[in-house]
Tab-separated table of C-alpha atoms and ligand atoms in Angstrom:
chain	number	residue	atom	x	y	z
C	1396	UNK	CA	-124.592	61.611	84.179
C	1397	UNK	CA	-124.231	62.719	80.105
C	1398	UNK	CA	-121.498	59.601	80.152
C	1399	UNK	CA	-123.495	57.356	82.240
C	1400	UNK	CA	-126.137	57.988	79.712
C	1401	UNK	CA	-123.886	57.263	76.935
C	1402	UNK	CA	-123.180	54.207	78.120
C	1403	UNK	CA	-126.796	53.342	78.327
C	1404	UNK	CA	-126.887	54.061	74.681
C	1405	UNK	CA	-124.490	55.246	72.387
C	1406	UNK	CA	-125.600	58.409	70.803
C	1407	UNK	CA	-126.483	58.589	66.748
C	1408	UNK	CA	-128.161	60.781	64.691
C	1409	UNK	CA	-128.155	60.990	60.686
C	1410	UNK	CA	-129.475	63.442	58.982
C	1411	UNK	CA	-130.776	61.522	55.943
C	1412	UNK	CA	-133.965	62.316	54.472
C	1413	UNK	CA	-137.009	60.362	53.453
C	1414	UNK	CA	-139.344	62.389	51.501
C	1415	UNK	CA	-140.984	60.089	48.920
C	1416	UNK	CA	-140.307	57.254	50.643
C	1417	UNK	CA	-143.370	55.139	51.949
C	1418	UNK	CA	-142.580	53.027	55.826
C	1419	UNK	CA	-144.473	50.452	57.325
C	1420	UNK	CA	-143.813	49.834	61.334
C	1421	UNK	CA	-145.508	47.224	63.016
C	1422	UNK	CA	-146.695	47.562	66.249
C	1423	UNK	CA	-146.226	51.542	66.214
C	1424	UNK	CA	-149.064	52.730	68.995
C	1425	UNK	CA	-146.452	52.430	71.815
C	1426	UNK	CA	-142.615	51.986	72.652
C	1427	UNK	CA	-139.933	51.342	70.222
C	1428	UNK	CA	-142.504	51.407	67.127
C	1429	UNK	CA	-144.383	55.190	68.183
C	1430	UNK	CA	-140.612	56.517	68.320
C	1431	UNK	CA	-139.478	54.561	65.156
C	1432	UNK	CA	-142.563	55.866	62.908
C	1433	UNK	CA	-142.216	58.958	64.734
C	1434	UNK	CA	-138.516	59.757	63.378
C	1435	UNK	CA	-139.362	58.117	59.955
C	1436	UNK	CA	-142.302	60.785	59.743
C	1437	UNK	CA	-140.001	63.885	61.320
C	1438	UNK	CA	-137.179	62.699	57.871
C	1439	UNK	CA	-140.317	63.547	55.413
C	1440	UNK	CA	-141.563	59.264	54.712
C	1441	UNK	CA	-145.174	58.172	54.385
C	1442	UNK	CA	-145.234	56.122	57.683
C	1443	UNK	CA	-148.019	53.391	58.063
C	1444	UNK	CA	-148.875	52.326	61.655
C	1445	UNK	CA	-149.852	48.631	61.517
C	1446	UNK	CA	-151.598	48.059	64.956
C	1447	UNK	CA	-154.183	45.627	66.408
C	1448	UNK	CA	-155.904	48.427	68.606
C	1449	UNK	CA	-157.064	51.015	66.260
C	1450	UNK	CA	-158.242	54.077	68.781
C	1451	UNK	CA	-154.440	53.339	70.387
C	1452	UNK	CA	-152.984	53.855	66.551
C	1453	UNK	CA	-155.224	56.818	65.745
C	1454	UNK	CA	-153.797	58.323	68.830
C	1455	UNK	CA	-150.452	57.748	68.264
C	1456	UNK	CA	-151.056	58.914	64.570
C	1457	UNK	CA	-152.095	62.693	65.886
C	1458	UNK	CA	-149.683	62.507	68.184
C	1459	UNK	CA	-147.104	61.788	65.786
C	1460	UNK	CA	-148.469	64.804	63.453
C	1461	UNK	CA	-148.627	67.050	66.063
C	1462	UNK	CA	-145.146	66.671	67.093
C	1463	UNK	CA	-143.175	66.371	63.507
C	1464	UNK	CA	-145.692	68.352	60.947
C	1465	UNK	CA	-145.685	65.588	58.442
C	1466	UNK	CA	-149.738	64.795	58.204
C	1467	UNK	CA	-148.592	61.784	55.526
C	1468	UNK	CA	-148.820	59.382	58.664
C	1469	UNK	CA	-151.650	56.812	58.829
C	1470	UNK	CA	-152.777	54.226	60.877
C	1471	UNK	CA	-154.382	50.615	59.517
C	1472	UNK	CA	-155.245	47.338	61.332
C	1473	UNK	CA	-152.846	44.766	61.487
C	1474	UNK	CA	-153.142	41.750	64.166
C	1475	UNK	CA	-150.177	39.547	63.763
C	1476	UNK	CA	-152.160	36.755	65.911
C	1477	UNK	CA	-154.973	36.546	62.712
C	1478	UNK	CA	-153.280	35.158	59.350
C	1479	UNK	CA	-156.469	36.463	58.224
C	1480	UNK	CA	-155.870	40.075	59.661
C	1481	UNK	CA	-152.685	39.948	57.767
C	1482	UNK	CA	-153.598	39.265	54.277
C	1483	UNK	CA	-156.284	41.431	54.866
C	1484	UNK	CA	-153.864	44.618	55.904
C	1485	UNK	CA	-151.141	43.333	52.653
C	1486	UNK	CA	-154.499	43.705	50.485
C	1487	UNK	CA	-154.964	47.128	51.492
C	1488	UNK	CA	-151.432	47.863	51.581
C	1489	UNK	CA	-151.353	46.705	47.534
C	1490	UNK	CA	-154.374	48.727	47.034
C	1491	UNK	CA	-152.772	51.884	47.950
C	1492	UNK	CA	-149.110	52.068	48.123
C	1493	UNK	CA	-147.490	52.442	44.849
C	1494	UNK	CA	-144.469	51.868	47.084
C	1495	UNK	CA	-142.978	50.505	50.237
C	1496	UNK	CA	-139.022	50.598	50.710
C	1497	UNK	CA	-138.954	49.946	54.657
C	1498	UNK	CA	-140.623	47.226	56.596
C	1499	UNK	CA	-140.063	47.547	60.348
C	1500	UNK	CA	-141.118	44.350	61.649
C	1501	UNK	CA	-141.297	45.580	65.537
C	1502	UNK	CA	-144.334	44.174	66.858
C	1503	UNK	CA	-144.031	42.029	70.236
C	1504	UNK	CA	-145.287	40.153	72.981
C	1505	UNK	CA	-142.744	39.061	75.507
C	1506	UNK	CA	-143.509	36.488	78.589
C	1507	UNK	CA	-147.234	36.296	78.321
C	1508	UNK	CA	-149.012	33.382	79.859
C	1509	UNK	CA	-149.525	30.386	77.673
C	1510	UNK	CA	-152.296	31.279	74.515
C	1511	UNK	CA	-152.679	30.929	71.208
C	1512	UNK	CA	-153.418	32.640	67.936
C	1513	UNK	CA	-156.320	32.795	65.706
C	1514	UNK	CA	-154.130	29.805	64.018
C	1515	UNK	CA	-153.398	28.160	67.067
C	1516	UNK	CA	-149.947	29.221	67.091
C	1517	UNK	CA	-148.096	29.821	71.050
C	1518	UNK	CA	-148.646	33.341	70.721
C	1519	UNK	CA	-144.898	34.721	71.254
C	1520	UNK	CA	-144.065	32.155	68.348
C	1521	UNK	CA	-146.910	32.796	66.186
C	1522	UNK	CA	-146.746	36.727	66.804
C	1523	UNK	CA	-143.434	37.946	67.223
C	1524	UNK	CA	-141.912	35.445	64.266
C	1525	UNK	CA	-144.430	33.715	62.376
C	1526	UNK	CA	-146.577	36.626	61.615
C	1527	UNK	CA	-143.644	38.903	60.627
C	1528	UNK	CA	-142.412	35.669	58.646
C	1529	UNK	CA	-145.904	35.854	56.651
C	1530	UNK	CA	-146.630	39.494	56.816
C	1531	UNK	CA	-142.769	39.869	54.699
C	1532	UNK	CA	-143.858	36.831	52.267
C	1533	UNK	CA	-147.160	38.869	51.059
C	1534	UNK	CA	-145.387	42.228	51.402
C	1535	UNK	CA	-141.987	41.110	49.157
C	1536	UNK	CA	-143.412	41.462	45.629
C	1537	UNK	CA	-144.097	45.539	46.489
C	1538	UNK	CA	-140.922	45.306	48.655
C	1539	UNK	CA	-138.983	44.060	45.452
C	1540	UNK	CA	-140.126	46.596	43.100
C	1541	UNK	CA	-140.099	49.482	45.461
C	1542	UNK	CA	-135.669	48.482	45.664
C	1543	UNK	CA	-134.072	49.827	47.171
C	1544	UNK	CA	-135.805	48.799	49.930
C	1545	UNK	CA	-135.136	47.292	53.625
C	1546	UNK	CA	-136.596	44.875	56.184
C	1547	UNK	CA	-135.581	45.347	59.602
C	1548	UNK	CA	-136.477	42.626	61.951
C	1549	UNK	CA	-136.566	43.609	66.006
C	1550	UNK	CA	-135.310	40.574	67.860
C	1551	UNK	CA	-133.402	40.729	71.236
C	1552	UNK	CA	-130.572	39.730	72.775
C	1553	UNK	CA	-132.670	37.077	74.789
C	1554	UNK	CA	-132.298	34.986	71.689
C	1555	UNK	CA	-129.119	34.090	72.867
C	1556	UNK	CA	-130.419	31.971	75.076
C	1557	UNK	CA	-133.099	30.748	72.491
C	1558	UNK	CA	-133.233	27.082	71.003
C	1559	UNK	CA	-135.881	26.256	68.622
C	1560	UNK	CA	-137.623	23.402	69.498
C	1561	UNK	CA	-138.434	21.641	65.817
C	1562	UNK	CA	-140.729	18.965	67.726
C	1563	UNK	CA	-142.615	21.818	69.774
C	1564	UNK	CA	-142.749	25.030	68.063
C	1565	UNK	CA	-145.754	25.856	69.395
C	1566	UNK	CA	-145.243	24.650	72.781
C	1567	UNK	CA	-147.648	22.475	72.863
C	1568	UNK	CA	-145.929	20.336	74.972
C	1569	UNK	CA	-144.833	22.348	77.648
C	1570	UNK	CA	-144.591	25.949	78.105
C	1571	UNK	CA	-141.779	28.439	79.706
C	1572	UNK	CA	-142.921	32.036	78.809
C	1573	UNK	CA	-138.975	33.200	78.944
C	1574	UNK	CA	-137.957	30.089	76.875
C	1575	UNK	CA	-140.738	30.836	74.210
C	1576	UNK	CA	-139.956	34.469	73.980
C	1577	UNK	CA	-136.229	33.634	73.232
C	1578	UNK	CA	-137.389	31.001	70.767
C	1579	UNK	CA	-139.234	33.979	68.654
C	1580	UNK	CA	-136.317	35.733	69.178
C	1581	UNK	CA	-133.852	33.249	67.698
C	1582	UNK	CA	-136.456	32.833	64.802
C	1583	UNK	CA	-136.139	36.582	63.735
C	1584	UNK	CA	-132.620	36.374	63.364
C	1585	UNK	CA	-132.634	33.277	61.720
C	1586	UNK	CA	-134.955	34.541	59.085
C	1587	UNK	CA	-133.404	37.669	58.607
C	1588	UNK	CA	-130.236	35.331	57.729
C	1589	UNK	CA	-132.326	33.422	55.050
C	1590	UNK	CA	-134.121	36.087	53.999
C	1591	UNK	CA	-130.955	37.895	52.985
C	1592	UNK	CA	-129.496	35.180	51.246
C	1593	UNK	CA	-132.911	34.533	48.937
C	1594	UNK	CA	-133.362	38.224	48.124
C	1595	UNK	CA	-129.756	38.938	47.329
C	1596	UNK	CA	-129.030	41.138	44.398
C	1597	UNK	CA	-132.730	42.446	43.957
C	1598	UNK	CA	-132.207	45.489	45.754
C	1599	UNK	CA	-133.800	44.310	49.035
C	1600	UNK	CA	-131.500	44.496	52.271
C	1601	UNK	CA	-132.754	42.682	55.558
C	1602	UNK	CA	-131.522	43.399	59.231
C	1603	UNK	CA	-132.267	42.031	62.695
C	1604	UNK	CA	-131.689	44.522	65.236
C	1605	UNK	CA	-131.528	44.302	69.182
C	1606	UNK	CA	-132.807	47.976	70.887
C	1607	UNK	CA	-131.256	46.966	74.057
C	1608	UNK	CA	-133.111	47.397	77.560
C	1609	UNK	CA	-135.879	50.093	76.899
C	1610	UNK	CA	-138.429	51.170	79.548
C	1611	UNK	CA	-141.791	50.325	77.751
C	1612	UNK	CA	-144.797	48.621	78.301
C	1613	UNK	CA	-142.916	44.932	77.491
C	1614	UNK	CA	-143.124	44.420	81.215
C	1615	UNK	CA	-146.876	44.250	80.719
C	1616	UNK	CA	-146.948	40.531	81.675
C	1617	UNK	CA	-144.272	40.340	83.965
C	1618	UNK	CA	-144.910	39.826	87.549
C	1619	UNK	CA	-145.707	42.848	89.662
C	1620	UNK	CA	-141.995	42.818	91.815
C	1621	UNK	CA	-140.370	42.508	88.247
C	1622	UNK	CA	-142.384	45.367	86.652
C	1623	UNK	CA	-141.761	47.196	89.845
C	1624	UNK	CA	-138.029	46.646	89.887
C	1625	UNK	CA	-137.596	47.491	85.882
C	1626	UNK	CA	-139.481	51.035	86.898
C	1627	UNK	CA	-137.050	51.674	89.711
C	1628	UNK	CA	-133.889	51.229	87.541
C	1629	UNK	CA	-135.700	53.103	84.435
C	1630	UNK	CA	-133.232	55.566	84.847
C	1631	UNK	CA	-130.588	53.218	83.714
C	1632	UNK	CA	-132.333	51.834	81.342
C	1633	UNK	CA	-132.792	52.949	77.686
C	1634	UNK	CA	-135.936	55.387	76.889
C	1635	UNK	CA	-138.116	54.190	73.855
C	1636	UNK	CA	-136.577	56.812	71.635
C	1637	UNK	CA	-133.014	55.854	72.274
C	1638	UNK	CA	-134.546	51.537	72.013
C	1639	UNK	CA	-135.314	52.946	68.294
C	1640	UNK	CA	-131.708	53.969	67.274
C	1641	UNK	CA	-130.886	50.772	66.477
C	1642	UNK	CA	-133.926	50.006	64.137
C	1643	UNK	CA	-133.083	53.540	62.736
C	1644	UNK	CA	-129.471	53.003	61.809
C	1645	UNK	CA	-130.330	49.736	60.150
C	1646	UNK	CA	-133.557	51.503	58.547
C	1647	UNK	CA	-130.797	54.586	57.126
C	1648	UNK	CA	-127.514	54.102	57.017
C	1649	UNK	CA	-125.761	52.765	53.898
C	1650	UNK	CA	-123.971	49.974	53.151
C	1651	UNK	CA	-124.885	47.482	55.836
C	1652	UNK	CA	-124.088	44.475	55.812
C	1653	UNK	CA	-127.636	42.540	54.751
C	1654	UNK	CA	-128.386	39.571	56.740
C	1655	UNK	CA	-126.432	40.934	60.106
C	1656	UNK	CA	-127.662	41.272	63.345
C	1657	UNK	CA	-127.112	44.527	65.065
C	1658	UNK	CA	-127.200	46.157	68.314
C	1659	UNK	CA	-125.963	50.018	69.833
C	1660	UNK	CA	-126.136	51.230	66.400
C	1661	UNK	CA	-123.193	48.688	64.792
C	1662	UNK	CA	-123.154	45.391	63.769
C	1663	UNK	CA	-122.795	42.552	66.458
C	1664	UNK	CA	-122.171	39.110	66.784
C	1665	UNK	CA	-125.332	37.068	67.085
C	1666	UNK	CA	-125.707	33.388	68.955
C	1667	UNK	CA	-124.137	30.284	67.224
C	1668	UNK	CA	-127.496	28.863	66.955
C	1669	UNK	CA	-128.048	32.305	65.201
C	1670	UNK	CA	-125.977	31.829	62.459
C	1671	UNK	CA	-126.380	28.415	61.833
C	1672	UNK	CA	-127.544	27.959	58.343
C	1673	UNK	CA	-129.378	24.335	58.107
C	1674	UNK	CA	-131.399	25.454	61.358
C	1675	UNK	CA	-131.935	29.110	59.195
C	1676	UNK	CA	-133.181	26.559	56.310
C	1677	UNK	CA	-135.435	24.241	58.277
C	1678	UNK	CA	-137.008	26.946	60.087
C	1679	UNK	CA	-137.964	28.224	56.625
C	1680	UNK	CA	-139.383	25.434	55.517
C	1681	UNK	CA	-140.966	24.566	58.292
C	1682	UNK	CA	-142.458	27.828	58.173
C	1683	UNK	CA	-143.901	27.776	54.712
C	1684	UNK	CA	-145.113	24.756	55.456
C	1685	UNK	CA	-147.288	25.830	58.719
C	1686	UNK	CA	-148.736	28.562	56.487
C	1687	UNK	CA	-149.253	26.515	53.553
C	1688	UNK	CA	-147.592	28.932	51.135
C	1689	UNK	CA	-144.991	28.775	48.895
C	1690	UNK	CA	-141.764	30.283	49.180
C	1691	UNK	CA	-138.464	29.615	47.989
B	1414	NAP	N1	-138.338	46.889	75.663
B	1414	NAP	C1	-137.271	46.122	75.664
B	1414	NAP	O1	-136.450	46.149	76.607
B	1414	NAP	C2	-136.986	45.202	74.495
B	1414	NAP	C3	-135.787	44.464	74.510
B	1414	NAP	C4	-135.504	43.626	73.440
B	1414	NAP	C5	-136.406	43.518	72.394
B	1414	NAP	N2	-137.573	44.232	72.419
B	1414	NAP	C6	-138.494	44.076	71.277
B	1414	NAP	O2	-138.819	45.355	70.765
B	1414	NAP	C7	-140.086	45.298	70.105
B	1414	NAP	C8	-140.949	46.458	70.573
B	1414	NAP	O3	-141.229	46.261	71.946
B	1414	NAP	P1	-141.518	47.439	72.980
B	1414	NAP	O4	-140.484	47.327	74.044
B	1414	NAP	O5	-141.747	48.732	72.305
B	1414	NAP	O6	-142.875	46.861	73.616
B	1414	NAP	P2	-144.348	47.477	73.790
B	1414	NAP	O7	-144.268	48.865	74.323
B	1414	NAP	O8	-145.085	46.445	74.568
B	1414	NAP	O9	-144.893	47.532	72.282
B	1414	NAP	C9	-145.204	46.343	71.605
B	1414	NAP	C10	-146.077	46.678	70.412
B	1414	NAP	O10	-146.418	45.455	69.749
B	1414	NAP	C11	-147.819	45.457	69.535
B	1414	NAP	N3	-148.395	44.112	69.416
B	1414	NAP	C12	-148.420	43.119	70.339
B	1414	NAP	N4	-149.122	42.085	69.861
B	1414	NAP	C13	-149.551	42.414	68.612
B	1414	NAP	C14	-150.329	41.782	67.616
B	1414	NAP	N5	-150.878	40.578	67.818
B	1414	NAP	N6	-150.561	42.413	66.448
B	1414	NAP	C15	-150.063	43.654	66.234
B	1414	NAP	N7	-149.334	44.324	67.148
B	1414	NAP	C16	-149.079	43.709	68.322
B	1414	NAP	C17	-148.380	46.191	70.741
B	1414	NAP	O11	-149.719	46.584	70.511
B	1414	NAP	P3	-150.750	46.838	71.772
B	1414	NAP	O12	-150.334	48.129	72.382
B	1414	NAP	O13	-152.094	46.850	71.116
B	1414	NAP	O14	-150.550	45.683	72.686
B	1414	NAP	C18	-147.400	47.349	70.807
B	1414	NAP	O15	-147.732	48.305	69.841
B	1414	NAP	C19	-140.667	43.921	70.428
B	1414	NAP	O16	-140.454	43.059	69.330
B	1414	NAP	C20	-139.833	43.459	71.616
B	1414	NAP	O17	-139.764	42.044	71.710
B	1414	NAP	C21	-137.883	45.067	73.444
């Protein structure tokens, strides 16, 4: 069973320290976030929750204090489907950290039916890419002078099957759930791949991570029989602590290679439409441009 398990996920563990550090983690009330703040918190960092649901984050805060000791864990309101929600949380974020050297951009929303944010954005687009995109872009001036510092971006291996549709970002057109959740997917890595290239040699190192298969509550729009079949093969499936190891190692260990996409705690090869740089650039641009900032 122990190798079985192993198999499932590789094991790591690094006993690297964080005291005086200062964490943000997206999307941190449940899953792969709770257990990612949760070890950030256990190596000694001030760990932010950024959450839309703010009686979920104060309950994952307590529980996260109860079980490590460290009481420097708070909770504030992020919702990555409000552009307004997100300047708002950066404000507060500027008016109180001195510091932030990790940005765990986990947050996610996979196969939902068709919606839209505050923006108008398809909501697996605007969400799981576009508001990480934006949420970095206000977040990279404290990022910058908080160096060394690191963005880790939580994409998945769906976004191998990804394409981004430059005509229909948004879906407006038509609308696959699976085909839009890989799009957001593909995005992440592709920024991370930009991203590293614009901020290298300041100090600031940028990841995209896959945690695997993790038994969470991502199945919350799936169809019952799907939902139903992920629970009975949970055991063979990754728990939300071991989904984290990946975000962890990226979030710790040294000398990464920035820009890389990563998976089972090592670096990995991502798609070829991954690690094509003109779509890495467009996107970009196309994404300053659908948030009317400037960024280059
Ligand atoms: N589980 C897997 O097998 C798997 C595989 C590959 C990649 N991933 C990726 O891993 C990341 C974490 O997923 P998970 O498996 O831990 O899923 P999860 O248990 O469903 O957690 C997702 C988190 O994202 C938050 N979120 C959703 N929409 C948000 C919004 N508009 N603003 C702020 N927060 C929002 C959720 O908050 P609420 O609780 O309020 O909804 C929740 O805290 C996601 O990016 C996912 O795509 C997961």
């Amino acid at each position: 069973m122990s190798n079985l398990r192993y198999l499932i996920s590789p094991r790591w563990s690094s006993d690297i320290r964080l005291d005086g550090k200062t964490a943000v983690v997206t999307g941190a009330n449940t899953g792969i976030g709770k257990e990612t703040a949760k070890d950030l918190a256990a190596r000694g960092a001030r760990v932010i929750l950024a959450c839309r649901d703010m009686a979920k984050a104060e309950q994952a805060v307590s529980d996260i204090i109860n079980e490590v000791g460290n009481v420097n864990v708070v909770a504030q309101k992020l919702d990555l489907a409000d552009t307004k929600s997100i300047c708002q949380f950066a404000e507060q974020v500027y008016n109180k950290e001195k510091y932030l050297h990790i940005l765990v951009n986990n947050a996610g929303v996979a196969l939902c039916p068709y919606s839209t944010t505050a923006d108008g954005f398809e909501t697996q687009f605007g969400v799981n890419y576009l508001g990480h995109f934006f949420l970095t872009f206000l977040l990279l001036d404290l990022l910058k002078h908080s160096a060394p510092s690191r963005v880790i971006n939580v994409s998945s291996v769906m976004h191998f099957t990804g394409k981004i549709l430059f005509d229909d970002l948004s879906s407006k057109k038509r609308y696959h759930p699976v085909k839009a959740y890989a799009q957001s997917k593909l995005a992440n890595v592709l920024f991370t791949r930009e991203l590293a290239k614009m901020v290298e040699d300041l100090g600031l190192t940028v990841y995209a991570v896959d945690p695997g298969l993790v038994n969470t509550e991502v199945t919350r729009h799936m169809m019952k029989p799907l939902q139903l079949f992920m629970k009975s093969i949970s055991v063979l499936i990754k728990t939300p602590k071991e989904g984290a190891y990946t975000t962890l190692y990226c979030a710790l260990t040294p000398d990464l290679q920035s820009g890389g996409y990563y998976s089972n705690c090592a670096q990995a090869l991502c798609s070829r439409a991954a690690s094509d740089d003109c779509t890495a650039r467009k996107l970009w641009l196309i994404s300053c441009h659908l948030l009317g900032i400037r960024w280059s």
